[in-house]
mmCIF file of C-alpha atoms in Angstrom:
data_model
loop_
_atom_site.group_PDB
_atom_site.id
_atom_site.type_symbol
_atom_site.label_atom_id
_atom_site.label_comp_id
_atom_site.label_asym_id
_atom_site.label_seq_id
_atom_site.Cartn_x
_atom_site.Cartn_y
_atom_site.Cartn_z
ATOM 1 C CA MET V 1 103.391 92.413 87.839
ATOM 2 C CA ILE V 2 106.424 94.332 89.089
ATOM 3 C CA GLY V 3 109.551 92.248 88.553
ATOM 4 C CA ASN V 4 113.096 92.725 89.817
ATOM 5 C CA LEU V 5 115.230 91.026 87.185
ATOM 6 C CA GLY V 6 118.289 91.227 89.413
ATOM 7 C CA SER V 7 116.819 89.176 92.277
ATOM 8 C CA GLY V 8 118.028 85.707 93.175
ATOM 9 C CA LYS V 9 120.178 83.335 91.183
ATOM 10 C CA LYS V 10 117.777 82.460 88.359
ATOM 11 C CA ASP V 11 117.668 84.343 85.056
ATOM 12 C CA GLY V 12 115.270 87.183 85.790
ATOM 13 C CA ARG V 13 113.790 87.611 82.324
ATOM 14 C CA GLN V 14 113.281 83.895 81.867
ATOM 15 C CA GLN V 15 111.544 83.652 85.237
ATOM 16 C CA ALA V 16 109.375 86.705 84.469
ATOM 17 C CA GLU V 17 108.212 85.145 81.205
ATOM 18 C CA ALA V 18 107.379 81.894 83.003
ATOM 19 C CA ILE V 19 105.263 83.894 85.446
ATOM 20 C CA ARG V 20 103.544 85.655 82.529
ATOM 21 C CA ASP V 21 102.707 82.282 80.972
ATOM 22 C CA ALA V 22 101.228 81.082 84.272
ATOM 23 C CA LEU V 23 99.054 84.165 84.875
ATOM 24 C CA GLU V 24 98.142 85.565 81.453
ATOM 25 C CA GLY V 25 94.676 84.396 80.512
ATOM 26 C CA ARG V 26 93.807 83.680 84.150
ATOM 27 C CA VAL V 27 93.227 87.378 84.899
ATOM 28 C CA ALA V 28 91.268 90.128 83.153
ATOM 29 C CA GLU V 29 94.427 92.027 82.191
ATOM 30 C CA PHE V 30 98.108 91.235 82.741
ATOM 31 C CA ALA V 31 100.984 93.697 82.432
ATOM 32 C CA LEU V 32 104.642 93.024 83.171
ATOM 33 C CA ARG V 33 106.748 95.979 84.310
ATOM 34 C CA ALA V 34 110.278 94.824 85.021
ATOM 35 C CA THR V 35 113.597 96.425 85.873
ATOM 36 C CA ASP V 36 117.011 95.410 87.131
ATOM 37 C CA ARG V 37 117.380 98.695 89.036
ATOM 38 C CA GLY V 38 115.968 98.501 92.542
ATOM 39 C CA GLU V 39 115.428 102.255 92.863
ATOM 40 C CA GLN V 40 112.808 102.107 90.079
ATOM 41 C CA LEU V 41 110.552 99.527 91.750
ATOM 42 C CA ALA V 42 108.502 101.875 93.931
ATOM 43 C CA GLY V 43 107.813 104.175 90.985
ATOM 44 C CA LEU V 44 106.655 101.255 88.831
ATOM 45 C CA ALA V 45 104.307 100.143 91.601
ATOM 46 C CA ARG V 46 102.880 103.649 92.094
ATOM 47 C CA ARG V 47 102.188 103.951 88.369
ATOM 48 C CA ALA V 48 100.392 100.580 88.429
ATOM 49 C CA VAL V 49 98.135 101.932 91.199
ATOM 50 C CA GLU V 50 97.510 105.119 89.204
ATOM 51 C CA ASP V 51 96.671 103.022 86.129
ATOM 52 C CA GLY V 52 93.892 101.323 88.084
ATOM 53 C CA PHE V 53 95.222 97.796 88.549
ATOM 54 C CA ASP V 54 93.370 95.993 91.344
ATOM 55 C CA ILE V 55 96.307 93.704 92.162
ATOM 56 C CA VAL V 56 100.032 94.409 91.936
ATOM 57 C CA VAL V 57 102.234 91.323 92.177
ATOM 58 C CA ALA V 58 105.851 91.762 93.268
ATOM 59 C CA TYR V 59 108.468 89.281 92.077
ATOM 60 C CA GLY V 60 111.807 89.478 93.849
ATOM 61 C CA GLY V 61 113.509 89.337 97.229
ATOM 62 C CA ASP V 62 112.586 91.110 100.441
ATOM 63 C CA GLY V 63 113.965 94.431 99.193
ATOM 64 C CA THR V 64 111.672 94.240 96.159
ATOM 65 C CA GLN V 65 108.670 93.247 98.266
ATOM 66 C CA SER V 66 109.372 96.146 100.620
ATOM 67 C CA ALA V 67 109.633 98.704 97.800
ATOM 68 C CA VAL V 68 106.338 97.580 96.265
ATOM 69 C CA ALA V 69 104.636 97.374 99.662
ATOM 70 C CA GLY V 70 105.699 100.953 100.381
ATOM 71 C CA ALA V 71 103.854 102.107 97.264
ATOM 72 C CA LEU V 72 100.703 100.085 98.045
ATOM 73 C CA THR V 73 100.407 100.687 101.806
ATOM 74 C CA GLY V 74 97.402 102.857 102.582
ATOM 75 C CA THR V 75 95.773 102.219 99.175
ATOM 76 C CA GLN V 76 92.977 99.847 98.152
ATOM 77 C CA THR V 77 95.298 98.006 95.742
ATOM 78 C CA VAL V 78 96.018 94.418 96.758
ATOM 79 C CA MET V 79 99.568 93.021 96.763
ATOM 80 C CA GLY V 80 100.586 89.586 95.544
ATOM 81 C CA VAL V 81 103.939 88.089 96.567
ATOM 82 C CA LEU V 82 106.220 85.937 94.419
ATOM 83 C CA PRO V 83 109.493 85.168 96.251
ATOM 84 C CA GLY V 84 112.622 85.576 94.162
ATOM 85 C CA GLY V 85 115.362 86.395 96.646
ATOM 86 C CA THR V 86 117.631 84.636 99.114
ATOM 87 C CA PHE V 87 115.742 84.663 102.417
ATOM 88 C CA ASN V 88 112.186 85.665 101.384
ATOM 89 C CA TYR V 89 111.143 86.328 104.969
ATOM 90 C CA PHE V 90 107.983 88.219 104.004
ATOM 91 C CA ALA V 91 106.724 85.396 101.783
ATOM 92 C CA ARG V 92 107.480 82.892 104.537
ATOM 93 C CA ASP V 93 105.752 85.026 107.159
ATOM 94 C CA LEU V 94 102.615 85.167 105.005
ATOM 95 C CA GLY V 95 102.753 81.436 104.241
ATOM 96 C CA VAL V 96 102.353 82.016 100.489
ATOM 97 C CA GLY V 97 105.181 79.609 99.648
ATOM 98 C CA GLU V 98 108.961 79.638 99.456
ATOM 99 C CA THR V 99 109.121 79.011 95.698
ATOM 100 C CA VAL V 100 107.595 80.867 92.766
ATOM 101 C CA GLU V 101 105.612 77.753 91.859
ATOM 102 C CA ASP V 102 103.987 77.507 95.300
ATOM 103 C CA ALA V 103 103.327 81.241 95.408
ATOM 104 C CA LEU V 104 101.665 81.123 91.969
ATOM 105 C CA GLU V 105 99.268 78.515 93.341
ATOM 106 C CA THR V 106 98.454 80.956 96.146
ATOM 107 C CA LEU V 107 97.766 83.799 93.696
ATOM 108 C CA LEU V 108 95.325 81.620 91.748
ATOM 109 C CA ASP V 109 93.424 80.492 94.855
ATOM 110 C CA ALA V 110 93.732 83.330 97.347
ATOM 111 C CA LYS V 111 91.915 85.559 99.779
ATOM 112 C CA VAL V 112 92.754 89.131 100.764
ATOM 113 C CA ARG V 113 94.183 89.719 104.241
ATOM 114 C CA PRO V 114 95.134 93.084 105.776
ATOM 115 C CA VAL V 115 98.605 92.934 107.339
ATOM 116 C CA ASP V 116 100.700 95.206 109.531
ATOM 117 C CA VAL V 117 103.823 96.921 108.227
ATOM 118 C CA GLY V 118 106.530 98.947 109.913
ATOM 119 C CA GLN V 119 107.380 102.544 109.148
ATOM 120 C CA ILE V 120 110.481 104.572 110.014
ATOM 121 C CA GLU V 121 109.946 108.226 109.155
ATOM 122 C CA ASP V 122 108.298 108.007 105.680
ATOM 123 C CA LEU V 123 109.852 104.627 104.777
ATOM 124 C CA VAL V 124 107.765 101.447 104.945
ATOM 125 C CA PHE V 125 109.494 98.180 105.863
ATOM 126 C CA LEU V 126 108.303 94.591 106.168
ATOM 127 C CA ASN V 127 110.921 92.618 108.089
ATOM 128 C CA ASN V 128 113.380 94.811 109.960
ATOM 129 C CA VAL V 129 115.391 97.981 110.232
ATOM 130 C CA SER V 130 118.732 98.213 111.990
ATOM 131 C CA LEU V 131 121.349 100.726 113.079
ATOM 132 C CA GLY V 132 125.007 100.323 113.909
ATOM 133 C CA ALA V 133 126.965 97.220 112.976
ATOM 134 C CA TYR V 134 124.488 95.535 110.637
ATOM 135 C CA PRO V 135 124.118 98.357 108.048
ATOM 136 C CA HIS V 136 127.913 98.544 107.848
ATOM 137 C CA ILE V 137 128.087 94.777 107.339
ATOM 138 C CA LEU V 138 125.736 95.111 104.351
ATOM 139 C CA LYS V 139 127.737 98.013 102.919
ATOM 140 C CA THR V 140 131.025 96.132 103.312
ATOM 141 C CA ARG V 141 129.523 92.948 101.879
ATOM 142 C CA GLU V 142 128.479 94.727 98.676
ATOM 143 C CA GLY V 143 132.037 95.928 98.075
ATOM 144 C CA ILE V 144 133.483 92.463 98.707
ATOM 145 C CA TYR V 145 130.896 90.839 96.425
ATOM 146 C CA GLU V 146 131.739 93.284 93.625
ATOM 147 C CA ARG V 147 135.420 92.466 93.906
ATOM 148 C CA TRP V 148 135.395 88.740 94.712
ATOM 149 C CA GLY V 149 131.915 87.538 93.740
ATOM 150 C CA ARG V 150 129.125 86.131 95.871
ATOM 151 C CA SER V 151 130.011 83.265 98.169
ATOM 152 C CA ARG V 152 129.451 82.179 101.760
ATOM 153 C CA LEU V 153 133.130 82.779 102.491
ATOM 154 C CA ALA V 154 132.913 86.336 101.126
ATOM 155 C CA ALA V 155 129.825 86.964 103.269
ATOM 156 C CA TYR V 156 131.607 85.799 106.424
ATOM 157 C CA TRP V 157 134.652 87.885 105.555
ATOM 158 C CA SER V 158 132.472 90.976 105.151
ATOM 159 C CA VAL V 159 131.341 90.651 108.779
ATOM 160 C CA LEU V 160 134.941 90.486 110.009
ATOM 161 C CA VAL V 161 135.987 93.507 107.936
ATOM 162 C CA ALA V 162 132.941 95.579 108.979
ATOM 163 C CA MET V 163 133.410 94.799 112.661
ATOM 164 C CA ARG V 164 137.083 95.743 112.470
ATOM 165 C CA ARG V 165 136.093 99.161 111.148
ATOM 166 C CA LEU V 166 133.382 99.719 113.750
ATOM 167 C CA ARG V 167 135.414 101.548 116.389
ATOM 168 C CA HIS V 168 132.884 103.007 118.803
ATOM 169 C CA PRO V 169 129.422 101.949 120.013
ATOM 170 C CA MET V 170 126.443 104.293 119.708
ATOM 171 C CA ARG V 171 124.872 106.205 122.545
ATOM 172 C CA LEU V 172 121.128 106.319 122.008
ATOM 173 C CA THR V 173 117.847 107.072 123.719
ATOM 174 C CA ALA V 174 114.750 104.976 123.056
ATOM 175 C CA THR V 175 111.488 106.705 123.982
ATOM 176 C CA VAL V 176 108.486 104.424 124.555
ATOM 177 C CA ASP V 177 105.181 105.654 126.013
ATOM 178 C CA GLY V 178 106.863 108.882 127.086
ATOM 179 C CA GLN V 179 109.606 107.082 129.012
ATOM 180 C CA ASP V 180 113.274 107.458 127.999
ATOM 181 C CA ARG V 181 115.694 104.537 128.165
ATOM 182 C CA HIS V 182 119.402 105.108 127.545
ATOM 183 C CA PHE V 183 121.737 102.591 125.927
ATOM 184 C CA THR V 184 125.316 102.287 124.753
ATOM 185 C CA THR V 185 125.325 99.695 121.988
ATOM 186 C CA ALA V 186 126.798 98.831 118.622
ATOM 187 C CA LEU V 187 123.713 97.156 117.177
ATOM 188 C CA VAL V 188 119.962 97.916 117.179
ATOM 189 C CA PHE V 189 117.619 95.538 115.346
ATOM 190 C CA VAL V 190 113.919 96.465 115.021
ATOM 191 C CA ALA V 191 112.052 93.330 113.920
ATOM 192 C CA ARG V 192 108.665 93.079 112.225
ATOM 193 C CA SER V 193 109.025 89.488 110.949
ATOM 194 C CA ALA V 194 107.845 86.805 113.371
ATOM 195 C CA TYR V 195 109.248 84.149 111.045
ATOM 196 C CA GLN V 196 112.686 85.747 111.173
ATOM 197 C CA LEU V 197 112.737 85.898 114.976
ATOM 198 C CA ASP V 198 111.611 82.281 115.185
ATOM 199 C CA ALA V 199 114.429 81.348 112.806
ATOM 200 C CA PHE V 200 116.918 83.219 115.001
ATOM 201 C CA GLY V 201 115.594 81.511 118.130
ATOM 202 C CA LEU V 202 114.734 84.831 119.793
ATOM 203 C CA ASP V 203 111.766 85.924 121.905
ATOM 204 C CA GLY V 204 109.358 88.485 120.480
ATOM 205 C CA ALA V 205 107.654 86.611 117.633
ATOM 206 C CA ASP V 206 104.308 86.395 119.453
ATOM 207 C CA ALA V 207 104.438 90.128 120.195
ATOM 208 C CA ILE V 208 105.029 90.813 116.500
ATOM 209 C CA ARG V 209 102.020 88.668 115.588
ATOM 210 C CA ALA V 210 100.037 90.797 118.060
ATOM 211 C CA GLY V 211 101.009 93.970 116.153
ATOM 212 C CA ASN V 212 104.217 95.144 117.828
ATOM 213 C CA PHE V 213 107.879 95.624 117.055
ATOM 214 C CA ALA V 214 110.485 93.508 118.789
ATOM 215 C CA VAL V 215 113.386 95.922 119.337
ATOM 216 C CA LEU V 216 116.667 94.094 120.027
ATOM 217 C CA ILE V 217 119.502 96.181 121.464
ATOM 218 C CA ALA V 218 122.858 94.412 121.698
ATOM 219 C CA LYS V 219 124.378 94.380 125.156
ATOM 220 C CA ALA V 220 127.877 93.664 123.881
ATOM 221 C CA ARG V 221 130.264 96.588 123.505
ATOM 222 C CA LYS V 222 133.559 94.752 123.023
ATOM 223 C CA PRO V 223 134.514 93.399 119.592
ATOM 224 C CA LEU V 224 134.450 89.632 120.241
ATOM 225 C CA PRO V 225 130.992 89.247 121.853
ATOM 226 C CA LEU V 226 129.554 91.843 119.477
ATOM 227 C CA LEU V 227 131.000 89.915 116.547
ATOM 228 C CA ARG V 228 129.188 86.817 117.773
ATOM 229 C CA SER V 229 125.852 88.670 117.948
ATOM 230 C CA ALA V 230 126.381 90.282 114.543
ATOM 231 C CA PHE V 231 127.194 86.921 112.935
ATOM 232 C CA ARG V 232 123.990 85.460 114.288
ATOM 233 C CA LEU V 233 121.805 88.285 113.001
ATOM 234 C CA ALA V 234 123.631 88.588 109.674
ATOM 235 C CA PHE V 235 123.321 84.913 108.764
ATOM 236 C CA GLY V 236 120.200 83.735 110.534
ATOM 237 C CA PHE V 237 121.983 81.506 113.036
ATOM 238 C CA SER V 238 120.272 80.809 116.339
ATOM 239 C CA ALA V 239 120.814 83.815 118.609
ATOM 240 C CA LYS V 240 120.608 84.136 122.375
ATOM 241 C CA ASP V 241 118.186 86.332 124.277
ATOM 242 C CA SER V 242 120.967 87.082 126.753
ATOM 243 C CA ASP V 243 122.800 88.959 123.975
ATOM 244 C CA PHE V 244 120.088 91.643 123.760
ATOM 245 C CA ASP V 245 117.802 93.954 125.670
ATOM 246 C CA LEU V 246 114.269 93.538 124.307
ATOM 247 C CA ILE V 247 111.593 96.247 123.932
ATOM 248 C CA LEU V 248 108.083 95.317 122.736
ATOM 249 C CA THR V 249 105.994 98.214 121.425
ATOM 250 C CA ASP V 250 104.129 99.404 118.328
ATOM 251 C CA ARG V 251 105.578 102.919 118.451
ATOM 252 C CA LEU V 252 108.892 104.421 119.581
ATOM 253 C CA VAL V 253 111.455 107.135 118.908
ATOM 254 C CA ILE V 254 115.180 106.398 118.699
ATOM 255 C CA GLU V 255 117.622 109.280 118.991
ATOM 256 C CA THR V 256 121.349 108.806 118.428
ATOM 257 C CA GLY V 257 124.271 111.068 119.235
ATOM 258 C CA LYS V 258 125.290 111.061 115.586
ATOM 259 C CA ARG V 259 122.743 113.035 113.574
ATOM 260 C CA ARG V 260 123.075 111.146 110.278
ATOM 261 C CA GLN V 261 123.024 107.358 110.430
ATOM 262 C CA LEU V 262 123.208 104.574 107.885
ATOM 263 C CA ILE V 263 120.012 102.544 108.271
ATOM 264 C CA ALA V 264 119.514 99.020 106.929
ATOM 265 C CA HIS V 265 115.930 98.149 105.964
ATOM 266 C CA ASP V 266 114.909 94.803 104.480
ATOM 267 C CA GLY V 267 118.406 94.290 103.057
ATOM 268 C CA GLU V 268 118.678 97.795 101.577
ATOM 269 C CA LYS V 269 120.482 100.866 102.975
ATOM 270 C CA THR V 270 119.495 104.527 103.414
ATOM 271 C CA ARG V 271 121.075 107.442 105.280
ATOM 272 C CA MET V 272 118.546 109.066 107.600
ATOM 273 C CA VAL V 273 118.538 111.877 110.141
ATOM 274 C CA SER V 274 118.043 111.225 113.879
ATOM 275 C CA PRO V 275 115.685 111.149 115.753
ATOM 276 C CA PHE V 276 113.925 108.211 114.072
ATOM 277 C CA HIS V 277 110.183 107.852 114.569
ATOM 278 C CA LEU V 278 108.976 104.267 114.163
ATOM 279 C CA ARG V 279 105.422 102.950 114.222
ATOM 280 C CA VAL V 280 103.438 99.900 113.182
ATOM 281 C CA ARG V 281 100.789 100.665 110.585
ATOM 282 C CA HIS V 282 98.066 98.223 111.550
ATOM 283 C CA GLY V 283 96.292 96.487 108.662
ATOM 284 C CA ASP V 284 97.370 99.120 106.136
ATOM 285 C CA LEU V 285 98.604 96.682 103.470
ATOM 286 C CA LYS V 286 96.245 94.257 101.713
ATOM 287 C CA VAL V 287 97.934 91.020 100.614
ATOM 288 C CA LEU V 288 96.879 87.794 98.884
ATOM 289 C CA VAL V 289 97.314 84.724 101.114
ATOM 290 C CA PRO V 290 96.182 81.069 100.710
ATOM 291 C CA ALA V 291 92.385 80.876 100.528
ATOM 292 C CA ASP V 292 92.270 77.787 102.755
ATOM 293 C CA GLY V 293 94.429 79.465 105.390
ATOM 294 C CA VAL V 294 97.012 76.677 105.187
ATOM 295 C CA SER V 295 100.595 77.957 105.015
ATOM 296 C CA LYS V 296 102.808 76.715 102.200
ATOM 297 C CA THR V 297 105.894 77.599 104.252
ATOM 298 C CA ARG V 298 107.978 75.106 106.191
ATOM 299 C CA ASP V 299 108.407 75.584 109.928
ATOM 300 C CA ALA V 300 111.057 78.188 110.730
ATOM 301 C CA ARG V 301 112.839 75.771 113.053
ATOM 302 C CA ALA V 302 112.940 72.896 110.558
#
C-alpha cells in the first residue's frame, strides 16, 4: 500500500496501521510504504511495480490517487483506491466508497475494471486539469492556509485574493480534429470526472462516461461574473452551462499566448510549457471496483 500520511484530517499513521490490520493476513504479502511528502508518491508506486506487486493500493486524496495512477497507467499492475482526502472524486466516480471502511470492503470483494485516464503532455490525471484562474486560486489558498490555518472562510478569502491579482484573461487556441477555435478567457477547466460534473450541475458527464473530456471555457472576462464562475468550480457549487463554452473530445491541443503556464491537476500544481497536448488514454489503468457492480457512493446530487 502507498499511503499519504498528510491526507485528510485523520492521523495518517494511525489510519495506515488500521488499514494494515484490515488487510494483512487477507493477502499473500502486504507492504506499507508511506510518506508525508507528495512528491515521493509516484516513485514509491513505481518501485512497488518493479518489486512485482500485483496490486498497489493508494490511500489518500485525489492528488495521491493521481500520483499513484500515473505510475501504474500502462502497466499490468492493478490499483486499489482508499479515499483519504477532502473531495475524493476518483473514489466516488468508481463507486468504491466514500470512506476507508467502505473502500476496504470493496478491496476484499472486488473485480478488475479497465478505466480511462487523462494525460496532458507526460502527466496523467484522473479528475481535471485547469489553466488560468483556478491554478492561481490553489496557489493563493496554500499561502493563506499556511498563515491562517485551514477553514472555509480562509478558502473563500483565497478566491477573492486570487481573482484580485488576476489582471488579464488568456488568449488561447483550442485545436480539435484539425480545427482551430480561438478564445479569450480567464478560466479553462478540462474535466475527466463525470461525478464532479454531476455535482457541479454541468453538462458533459455522459460524454466523459463515453471516453471523452468535457472542456469548459469560461465566457466571463470581467471580474464579477468570472468570480462567480470561479467560486462555483472551486467549491463544487452548482454551476451554470451558460457560464461556459463546452467542447467534447478525447484529444485536443491548447496553445496559450504565454509560453509557461501554471497548471492545476487533481488539486496539485505544475508549471508547463505551451502548447499542451491532451488525450484520453482509454482503458489504460486497471482498478479494483465492487465485484457486484453496485456503487458504494451516494448520488452526486444528494
